[in-house]
Short mmCIF file of C-alpha atoms and ligand atoms in Angstrom, two decimals:
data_model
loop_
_atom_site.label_atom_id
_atom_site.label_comp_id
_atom_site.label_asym_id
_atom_site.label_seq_id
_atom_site.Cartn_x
_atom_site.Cartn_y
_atom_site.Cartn_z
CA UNK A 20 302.83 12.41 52.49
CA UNK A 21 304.17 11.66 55.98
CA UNK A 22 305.96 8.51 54.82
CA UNK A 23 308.88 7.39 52.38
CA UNK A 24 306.17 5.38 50.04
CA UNK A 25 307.19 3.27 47.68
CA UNK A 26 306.23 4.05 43.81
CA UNK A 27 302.65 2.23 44.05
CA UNK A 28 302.88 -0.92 41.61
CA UNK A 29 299.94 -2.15 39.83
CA UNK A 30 297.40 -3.78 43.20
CA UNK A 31 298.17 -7.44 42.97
CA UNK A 32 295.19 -9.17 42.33
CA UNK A 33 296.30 -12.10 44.71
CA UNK A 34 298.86 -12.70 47.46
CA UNK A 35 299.93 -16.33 46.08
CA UNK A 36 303.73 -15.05 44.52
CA UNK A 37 304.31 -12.45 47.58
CA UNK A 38 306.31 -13.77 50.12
CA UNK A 39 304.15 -13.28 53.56
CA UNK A 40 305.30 -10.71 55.78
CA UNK A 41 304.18 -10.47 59.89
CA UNK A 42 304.96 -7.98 62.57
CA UNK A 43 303.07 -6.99 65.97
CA UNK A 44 303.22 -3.54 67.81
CA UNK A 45 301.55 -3.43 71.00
CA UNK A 46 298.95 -1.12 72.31
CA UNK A 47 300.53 0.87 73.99
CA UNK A 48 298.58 4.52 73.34
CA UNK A 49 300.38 6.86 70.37
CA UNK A 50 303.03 6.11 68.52
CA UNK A 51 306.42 7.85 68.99
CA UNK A 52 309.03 8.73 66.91
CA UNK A 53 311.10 5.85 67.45
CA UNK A 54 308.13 3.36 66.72
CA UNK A 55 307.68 5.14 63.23
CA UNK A 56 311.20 5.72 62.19
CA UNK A 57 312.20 2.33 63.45
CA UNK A 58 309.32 -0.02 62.33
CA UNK A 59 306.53 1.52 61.12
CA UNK A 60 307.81 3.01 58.03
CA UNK A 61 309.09 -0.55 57.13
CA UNK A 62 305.12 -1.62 57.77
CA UNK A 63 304.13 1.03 55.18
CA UNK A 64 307.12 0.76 52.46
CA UNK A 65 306.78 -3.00 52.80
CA UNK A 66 302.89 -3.52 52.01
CA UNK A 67 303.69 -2.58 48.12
CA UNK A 68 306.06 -5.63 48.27
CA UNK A 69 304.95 -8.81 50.24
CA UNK A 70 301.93 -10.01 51.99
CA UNK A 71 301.95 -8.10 54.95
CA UNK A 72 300.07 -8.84 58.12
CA UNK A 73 300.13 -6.20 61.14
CA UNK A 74 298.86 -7.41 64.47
CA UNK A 75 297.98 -5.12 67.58
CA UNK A 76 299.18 -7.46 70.46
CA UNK A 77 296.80 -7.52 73.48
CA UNK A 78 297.22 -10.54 74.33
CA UNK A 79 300.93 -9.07 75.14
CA UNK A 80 300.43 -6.15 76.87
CA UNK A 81 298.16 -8.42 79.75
CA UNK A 82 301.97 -8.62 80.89
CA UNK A 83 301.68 -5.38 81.76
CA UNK A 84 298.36 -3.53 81.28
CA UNK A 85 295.49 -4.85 83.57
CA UNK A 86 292.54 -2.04 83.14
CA UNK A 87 290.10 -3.45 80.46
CA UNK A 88 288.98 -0.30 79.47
CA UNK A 89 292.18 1.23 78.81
CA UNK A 90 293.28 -1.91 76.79
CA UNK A 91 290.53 -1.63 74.90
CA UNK A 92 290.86 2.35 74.19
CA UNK A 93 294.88 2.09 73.23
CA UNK A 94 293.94 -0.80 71.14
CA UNK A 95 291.73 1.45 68.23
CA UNK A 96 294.16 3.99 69.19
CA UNK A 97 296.65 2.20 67.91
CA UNK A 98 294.78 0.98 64.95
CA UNK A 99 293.85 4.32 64.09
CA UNK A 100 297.81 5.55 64.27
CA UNK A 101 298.39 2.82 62.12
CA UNK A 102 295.94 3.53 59.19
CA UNK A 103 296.83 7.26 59.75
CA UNK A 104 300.33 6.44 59.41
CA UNK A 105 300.05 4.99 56.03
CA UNK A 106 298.80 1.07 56.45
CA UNK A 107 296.29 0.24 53.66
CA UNK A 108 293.63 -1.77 54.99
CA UNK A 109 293.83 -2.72 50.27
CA UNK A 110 297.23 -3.76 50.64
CA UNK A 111 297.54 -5.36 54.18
CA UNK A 112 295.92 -7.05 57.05
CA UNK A 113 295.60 -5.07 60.34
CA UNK A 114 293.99 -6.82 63.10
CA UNK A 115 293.98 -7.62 66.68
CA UNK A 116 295.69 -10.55 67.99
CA UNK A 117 293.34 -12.07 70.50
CA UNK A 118 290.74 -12.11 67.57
CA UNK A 119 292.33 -15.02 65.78
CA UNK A 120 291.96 -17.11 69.31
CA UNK A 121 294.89 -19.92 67.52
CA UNK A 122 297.91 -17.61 68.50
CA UNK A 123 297.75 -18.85 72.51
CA UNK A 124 296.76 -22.38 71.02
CA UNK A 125 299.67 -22.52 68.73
CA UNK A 126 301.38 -20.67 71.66
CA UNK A 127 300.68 -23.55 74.73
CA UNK A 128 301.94 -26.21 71.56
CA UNK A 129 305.51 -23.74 71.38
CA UNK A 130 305.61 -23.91 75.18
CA UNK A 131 306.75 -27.52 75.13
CA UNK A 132 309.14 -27.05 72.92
CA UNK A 133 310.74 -24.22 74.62
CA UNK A 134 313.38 -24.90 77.55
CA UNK A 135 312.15 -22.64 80.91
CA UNK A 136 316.20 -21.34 81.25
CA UNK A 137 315.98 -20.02 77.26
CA UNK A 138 313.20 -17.84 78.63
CA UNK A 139 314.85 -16.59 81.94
CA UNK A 140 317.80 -15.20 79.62
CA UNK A 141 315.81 -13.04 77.71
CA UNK A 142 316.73 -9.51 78.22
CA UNK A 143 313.43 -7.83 78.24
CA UNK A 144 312.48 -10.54 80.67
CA UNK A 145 315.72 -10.28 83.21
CA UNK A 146 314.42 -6.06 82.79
CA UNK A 147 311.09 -6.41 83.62
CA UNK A 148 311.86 -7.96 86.63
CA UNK A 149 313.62 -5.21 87.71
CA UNK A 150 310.82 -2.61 86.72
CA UNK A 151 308.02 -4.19 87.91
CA UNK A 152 309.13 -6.37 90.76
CA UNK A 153 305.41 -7.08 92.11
CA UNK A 154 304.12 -8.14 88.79
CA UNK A 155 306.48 -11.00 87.41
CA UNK A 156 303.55 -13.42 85.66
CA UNK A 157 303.93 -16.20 83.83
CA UNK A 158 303.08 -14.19 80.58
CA UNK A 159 305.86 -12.32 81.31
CA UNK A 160 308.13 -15.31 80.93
CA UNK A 161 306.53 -16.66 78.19
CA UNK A 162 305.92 -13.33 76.18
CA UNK A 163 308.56 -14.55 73.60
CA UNK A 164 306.67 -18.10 73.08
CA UNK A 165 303.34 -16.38 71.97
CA UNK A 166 305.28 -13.94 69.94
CA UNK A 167 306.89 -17.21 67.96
CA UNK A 168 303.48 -17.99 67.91
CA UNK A 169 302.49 -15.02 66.28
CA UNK A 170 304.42 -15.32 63.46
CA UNK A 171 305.00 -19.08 62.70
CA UNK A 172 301.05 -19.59 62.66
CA UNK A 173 300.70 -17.36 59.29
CA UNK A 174 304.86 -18.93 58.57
CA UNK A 175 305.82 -15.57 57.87
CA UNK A 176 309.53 -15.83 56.79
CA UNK A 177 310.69 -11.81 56.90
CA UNK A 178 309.72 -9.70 60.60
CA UNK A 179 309.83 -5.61 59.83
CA UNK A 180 311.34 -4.49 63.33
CA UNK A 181 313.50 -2.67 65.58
CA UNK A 182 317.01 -3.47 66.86
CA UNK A 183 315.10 -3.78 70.38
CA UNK A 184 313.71 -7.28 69.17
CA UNK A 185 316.65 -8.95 68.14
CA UNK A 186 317.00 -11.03 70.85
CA UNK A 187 313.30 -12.12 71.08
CA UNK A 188 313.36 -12.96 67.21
CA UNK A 189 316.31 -15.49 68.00
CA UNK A 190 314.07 -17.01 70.36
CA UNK A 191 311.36 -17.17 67.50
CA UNK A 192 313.65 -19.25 65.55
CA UNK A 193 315.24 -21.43 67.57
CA UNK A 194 311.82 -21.80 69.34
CA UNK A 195 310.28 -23.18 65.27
CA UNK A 196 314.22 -24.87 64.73
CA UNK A 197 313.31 -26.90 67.69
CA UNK A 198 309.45 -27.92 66.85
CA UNK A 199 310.78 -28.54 63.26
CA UNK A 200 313.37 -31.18 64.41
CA UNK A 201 310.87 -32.77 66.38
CA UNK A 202 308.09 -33.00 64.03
CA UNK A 203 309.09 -32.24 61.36
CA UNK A 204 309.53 -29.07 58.32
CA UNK A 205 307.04 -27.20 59.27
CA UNK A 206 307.69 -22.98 59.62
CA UNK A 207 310.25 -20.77 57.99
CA UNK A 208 313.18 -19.72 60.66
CA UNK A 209 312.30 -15.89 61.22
CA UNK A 210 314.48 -12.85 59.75
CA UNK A 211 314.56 -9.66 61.28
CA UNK A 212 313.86 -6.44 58.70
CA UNK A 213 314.79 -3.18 59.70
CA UNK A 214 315.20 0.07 58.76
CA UNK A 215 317.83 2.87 58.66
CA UNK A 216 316.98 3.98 62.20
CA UNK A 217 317.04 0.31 64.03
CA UNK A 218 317.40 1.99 67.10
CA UNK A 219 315.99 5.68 68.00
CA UNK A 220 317.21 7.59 70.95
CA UNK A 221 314.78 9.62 73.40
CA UNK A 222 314.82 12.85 74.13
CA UNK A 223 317.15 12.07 77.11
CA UNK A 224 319.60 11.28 74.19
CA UNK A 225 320.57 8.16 75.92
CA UNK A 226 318.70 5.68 76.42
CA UNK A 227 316.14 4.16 73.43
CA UNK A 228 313.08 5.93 72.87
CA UNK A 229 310.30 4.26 74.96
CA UNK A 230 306.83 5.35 76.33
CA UNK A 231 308.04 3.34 79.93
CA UNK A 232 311.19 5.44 80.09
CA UNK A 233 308.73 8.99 79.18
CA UNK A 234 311.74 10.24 76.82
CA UNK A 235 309.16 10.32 73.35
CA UNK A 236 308.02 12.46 70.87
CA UNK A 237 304.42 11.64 70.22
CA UNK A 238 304.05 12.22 66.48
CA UNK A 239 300.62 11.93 66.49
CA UNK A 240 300.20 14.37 69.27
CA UNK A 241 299.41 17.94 69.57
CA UNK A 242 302.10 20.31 67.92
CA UNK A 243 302.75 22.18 71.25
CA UNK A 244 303.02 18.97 72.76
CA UNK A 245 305.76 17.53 69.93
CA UNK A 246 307.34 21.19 70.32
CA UNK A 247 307.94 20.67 73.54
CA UNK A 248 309.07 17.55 73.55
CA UNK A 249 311.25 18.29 70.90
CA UNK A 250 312.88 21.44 72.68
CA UNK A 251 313.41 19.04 75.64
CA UNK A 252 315.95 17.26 73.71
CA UNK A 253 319.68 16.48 74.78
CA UNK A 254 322.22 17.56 72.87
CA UNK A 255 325.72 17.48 72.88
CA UNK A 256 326.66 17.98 76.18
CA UNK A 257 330.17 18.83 75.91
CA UNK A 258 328.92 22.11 73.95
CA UNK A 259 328.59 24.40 76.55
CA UNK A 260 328.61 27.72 74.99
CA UNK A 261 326.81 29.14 71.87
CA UNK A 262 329.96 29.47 70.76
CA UNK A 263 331.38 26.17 70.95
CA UNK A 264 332.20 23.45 68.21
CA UNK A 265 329.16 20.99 68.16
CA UNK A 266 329.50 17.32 67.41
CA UNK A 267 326.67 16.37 65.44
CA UNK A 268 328.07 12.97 64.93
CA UNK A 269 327.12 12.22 68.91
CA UNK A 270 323.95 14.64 68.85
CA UNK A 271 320.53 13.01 69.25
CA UNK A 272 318.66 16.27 67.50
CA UNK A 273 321.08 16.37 64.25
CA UNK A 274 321.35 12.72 63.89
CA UNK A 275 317.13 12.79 63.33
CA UNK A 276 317.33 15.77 60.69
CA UNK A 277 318.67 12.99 58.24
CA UNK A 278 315.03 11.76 58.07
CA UNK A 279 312.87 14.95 58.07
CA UNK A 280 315.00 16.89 55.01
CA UNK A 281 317.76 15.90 52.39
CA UNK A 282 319.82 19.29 53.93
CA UNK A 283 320.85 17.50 56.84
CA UNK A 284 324.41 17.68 56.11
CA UNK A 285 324.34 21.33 55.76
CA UNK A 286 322.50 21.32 59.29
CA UNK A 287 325.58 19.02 60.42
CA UNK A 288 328.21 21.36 59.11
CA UNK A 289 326.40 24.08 60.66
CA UNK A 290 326.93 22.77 63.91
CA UNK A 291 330.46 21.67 63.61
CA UNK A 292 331.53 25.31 62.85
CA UNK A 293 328.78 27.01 65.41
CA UNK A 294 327.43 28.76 62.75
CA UNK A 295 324.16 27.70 63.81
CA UNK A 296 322.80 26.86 67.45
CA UNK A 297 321.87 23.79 69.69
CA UNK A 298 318.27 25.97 70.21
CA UNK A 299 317.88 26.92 66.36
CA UNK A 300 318.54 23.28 65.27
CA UNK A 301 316.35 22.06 67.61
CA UNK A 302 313.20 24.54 66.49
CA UNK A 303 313.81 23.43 62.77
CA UNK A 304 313.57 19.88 63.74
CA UNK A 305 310.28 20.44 65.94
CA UNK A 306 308.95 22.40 63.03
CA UNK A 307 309.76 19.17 60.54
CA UNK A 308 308.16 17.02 62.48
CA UNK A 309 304.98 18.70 62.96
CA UNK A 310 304.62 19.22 58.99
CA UNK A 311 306.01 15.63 58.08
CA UNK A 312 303.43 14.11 60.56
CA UNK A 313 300.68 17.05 59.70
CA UNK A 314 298.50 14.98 57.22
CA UNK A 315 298.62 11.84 59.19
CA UNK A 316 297.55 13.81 62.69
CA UNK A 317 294.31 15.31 61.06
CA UNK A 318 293.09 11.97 59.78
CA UNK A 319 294.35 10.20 63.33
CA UNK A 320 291.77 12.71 64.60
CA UNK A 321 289.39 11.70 61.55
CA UNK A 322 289.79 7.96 62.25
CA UNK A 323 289.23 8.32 65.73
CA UNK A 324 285.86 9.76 65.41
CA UNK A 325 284.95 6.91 63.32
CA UNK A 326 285.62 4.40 65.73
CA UNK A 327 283.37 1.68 64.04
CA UNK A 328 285.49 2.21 60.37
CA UNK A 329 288.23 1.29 62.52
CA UNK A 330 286.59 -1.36 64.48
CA UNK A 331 285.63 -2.65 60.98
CA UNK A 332 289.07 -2.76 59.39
CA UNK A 333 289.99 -4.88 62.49
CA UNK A 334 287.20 -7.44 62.22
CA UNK A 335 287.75 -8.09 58.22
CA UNK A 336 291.33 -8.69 58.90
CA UNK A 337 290.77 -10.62 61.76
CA UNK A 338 288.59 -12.53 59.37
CA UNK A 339 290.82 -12.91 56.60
CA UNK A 340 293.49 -14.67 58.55
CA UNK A 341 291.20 -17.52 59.54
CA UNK A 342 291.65 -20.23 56.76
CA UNK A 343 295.57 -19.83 56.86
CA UNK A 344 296.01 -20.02 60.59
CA UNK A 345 293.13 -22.40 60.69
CA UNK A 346 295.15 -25.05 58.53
CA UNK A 347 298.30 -24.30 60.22
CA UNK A 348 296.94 -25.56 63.39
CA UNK A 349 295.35 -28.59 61.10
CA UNK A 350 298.69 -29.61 59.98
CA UNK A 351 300.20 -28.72 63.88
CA UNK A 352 297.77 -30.67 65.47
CA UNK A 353 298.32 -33.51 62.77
CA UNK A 354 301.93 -33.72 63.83
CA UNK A 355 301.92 -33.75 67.13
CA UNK A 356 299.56 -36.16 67.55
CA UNK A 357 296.59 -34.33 68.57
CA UNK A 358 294.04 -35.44 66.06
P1 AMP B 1 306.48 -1.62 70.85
O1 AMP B 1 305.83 -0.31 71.13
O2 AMP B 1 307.47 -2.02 71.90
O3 AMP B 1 305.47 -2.70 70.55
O4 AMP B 1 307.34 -1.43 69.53
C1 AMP B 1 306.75 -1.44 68.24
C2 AMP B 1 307.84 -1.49 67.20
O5 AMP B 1 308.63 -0.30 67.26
C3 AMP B 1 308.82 -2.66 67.42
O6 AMP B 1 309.17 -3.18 66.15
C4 AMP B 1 309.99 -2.02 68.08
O7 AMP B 1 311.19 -2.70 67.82
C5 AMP B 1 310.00 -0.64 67.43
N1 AMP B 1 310.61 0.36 68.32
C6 AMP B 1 310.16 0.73 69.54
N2 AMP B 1 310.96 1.67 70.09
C7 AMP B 1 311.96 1.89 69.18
C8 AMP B 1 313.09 2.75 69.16
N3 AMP B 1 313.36 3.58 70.16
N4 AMP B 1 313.90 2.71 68.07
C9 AMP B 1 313.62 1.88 67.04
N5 AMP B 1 312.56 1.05 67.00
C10 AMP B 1 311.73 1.04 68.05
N1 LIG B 2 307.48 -7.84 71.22
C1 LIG B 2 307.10 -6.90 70.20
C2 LIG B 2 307.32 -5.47 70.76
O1 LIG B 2 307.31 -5.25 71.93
C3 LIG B 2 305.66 -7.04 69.76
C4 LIG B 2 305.38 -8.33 69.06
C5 LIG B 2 304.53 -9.33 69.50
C6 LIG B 2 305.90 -8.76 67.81
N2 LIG B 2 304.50 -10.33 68.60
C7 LIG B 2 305.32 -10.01 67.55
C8 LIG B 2 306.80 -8.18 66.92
C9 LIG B 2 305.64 -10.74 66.39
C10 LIG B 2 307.11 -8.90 65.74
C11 LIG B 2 306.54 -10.16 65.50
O2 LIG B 2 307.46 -4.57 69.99
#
């Protein structure tokens, strides 16, 4: 199995005692190593325990994505590296976000609650507008609005994620702190989950892994592809010679061994003493993550081929999530007047 599941508990027959669970990736083609180590195993281990709703956010990437057809193709790619990596269309809801059309409603509603100069401090924002200069939209400022949106409309109190979104889930709660002192109780203030690996370096060894910065290993990809990525990897620089003392401790490649084998220590002492090489450490890591992510590759392939299974998953989710966001914009509405 390519992820850390947990012992399966009996199915629960209904979701009324599990605490409700909501997190949103966005469609951005495969998934990379960082997404999985630092989020997506937390999607999978995390179904078995609350009610957990996963949301592919399109409506998000408009920020930055504006070919339709490619949207459209990343989005069931997506899905379909989801449900390879272990999401249980039995256990959870997967769907798209601009199916459940109340997210930008709820979303406009959060925007006049939300102070213009909280939004211009955002980090990703204040980046962005570095990046991509020509294309600062107003969905760019007020990405962090619809993501409050995203998960007060289902009041989702727990939000499986990594270190990158710290800052925007502040936002989320002082964004439902601030509608609930106007109008009263309404959502659960937002708490970051994450895992061991909040925050997974690229292959540059620097900088996070991210598909913008092209420093990823695709672990849904093709082996050669993940082999080369992986033998692309930085390691520690200041070991020049074959010879030389490594420092695992500030090495990208033997920092990931602790989650593809319970040796990882022996690795580690292997290249403190240079009894073992940047090159040979790097190959056994390549060759982990091809096998760990072996099973989940073939049925990526298998899902893929099937695009209207995934398509289907999609819809019933989608469909499932009507009646609670449905009243949560009843009782919204209801407070602020609307109705
Ligand atoms: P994104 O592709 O930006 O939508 O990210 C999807 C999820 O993966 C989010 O929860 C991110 O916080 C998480 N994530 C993305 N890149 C990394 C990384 N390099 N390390 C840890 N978590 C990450
Ligand atoms: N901003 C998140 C990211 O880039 C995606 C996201 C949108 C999200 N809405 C969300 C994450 C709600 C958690 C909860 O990864």
């Amino acid at each position: 199995m390519m992820t850390e599941l947990a012992p399966a508990p009996a199915p629960a027959t209904d979701d009324v005692d599990r605490p409700r669970i909501f997190s949103g990736i966005q469609p951005s083609g495969v998934v990379h190593l960082g997404n999985d180590l630092g989020a997506v195993r937390n999607y999978v281990k995390l179904q078995w325990e609350f009610e957990a709703i996963y949301c592919i956010v399109d409506y998000h990437a408009l920020t930055s994505t504006h070919d339709p057809a490619l949207l459209r193709a990343r989005t069931r790619e997506m899905a379909a590296s989801l449900l390879a990596l272990g999401l249980d269309p039995d256990r959870c809801t997967l769907f798209v976000q601009s199916h459940r059309p109340e997210h930008t409603e709820l979303a406009w509603l959060f925007n006049t609650v939300t102070p213009v100069s909280w939004l211009e401090r955002t980090p990703t924002y204040k980046e962005k507008r570095q990046t991509q200069p020509d294309d600062v939209n107003h969905g760019l400022l007020a990405y962090p609005v619809l993501q409050a949106a995203d998960i007060a409309i289902y009041k989702a109190g727990r939000v499986p994620v990594g270190k990158d979104q710290a800052a925007h889930l502040e936002l989320s709660r002082e964004i439902v702190r601030t509608f609930n002192a106007r109008y009263g109780e309404t959502f659960p203030e937002p708490q970051a989950v994450y895992t061991e690996a909040p925050t997974v370096l690229g292959t540059d060894g620097v900088r996070k892994m991210s598909k913008s910065v092209g420093n990823t290993i695709d672990v849904l990809g093709d082996p050669a592809l993940i082999r080369k990525q992986v033998m692309s990897m930085v390691t520690d620089t200041k070991r020049i010679l074959r010879t030389d003392p490594g420092r695992p401790e500030v090495c990208n490649v033997c920092q990931l061994h602790r989650f593809f084998g319970p040796d990882w220590e022996t690795i580690q002492d292997g290249e403190r003493t240079a009894r073992t090489g940047c090159v040979d450490t790097k190959k056994l890591l390549a060759d982990r993550i091809v096998e760990h992510y072996a099973v989940a590759r073939e049925r990526y392939i298998e899902l893929l081929a099937h695009p209207d299974e995934v398509d289907g998953v999609l819809e019933a989710g989608a469909d499932r999530l009507r009646p609670s966001a449905e009243a949560t914009m009843d009782e919204v509405r209801h407070k602020m007047g609307l109705r």
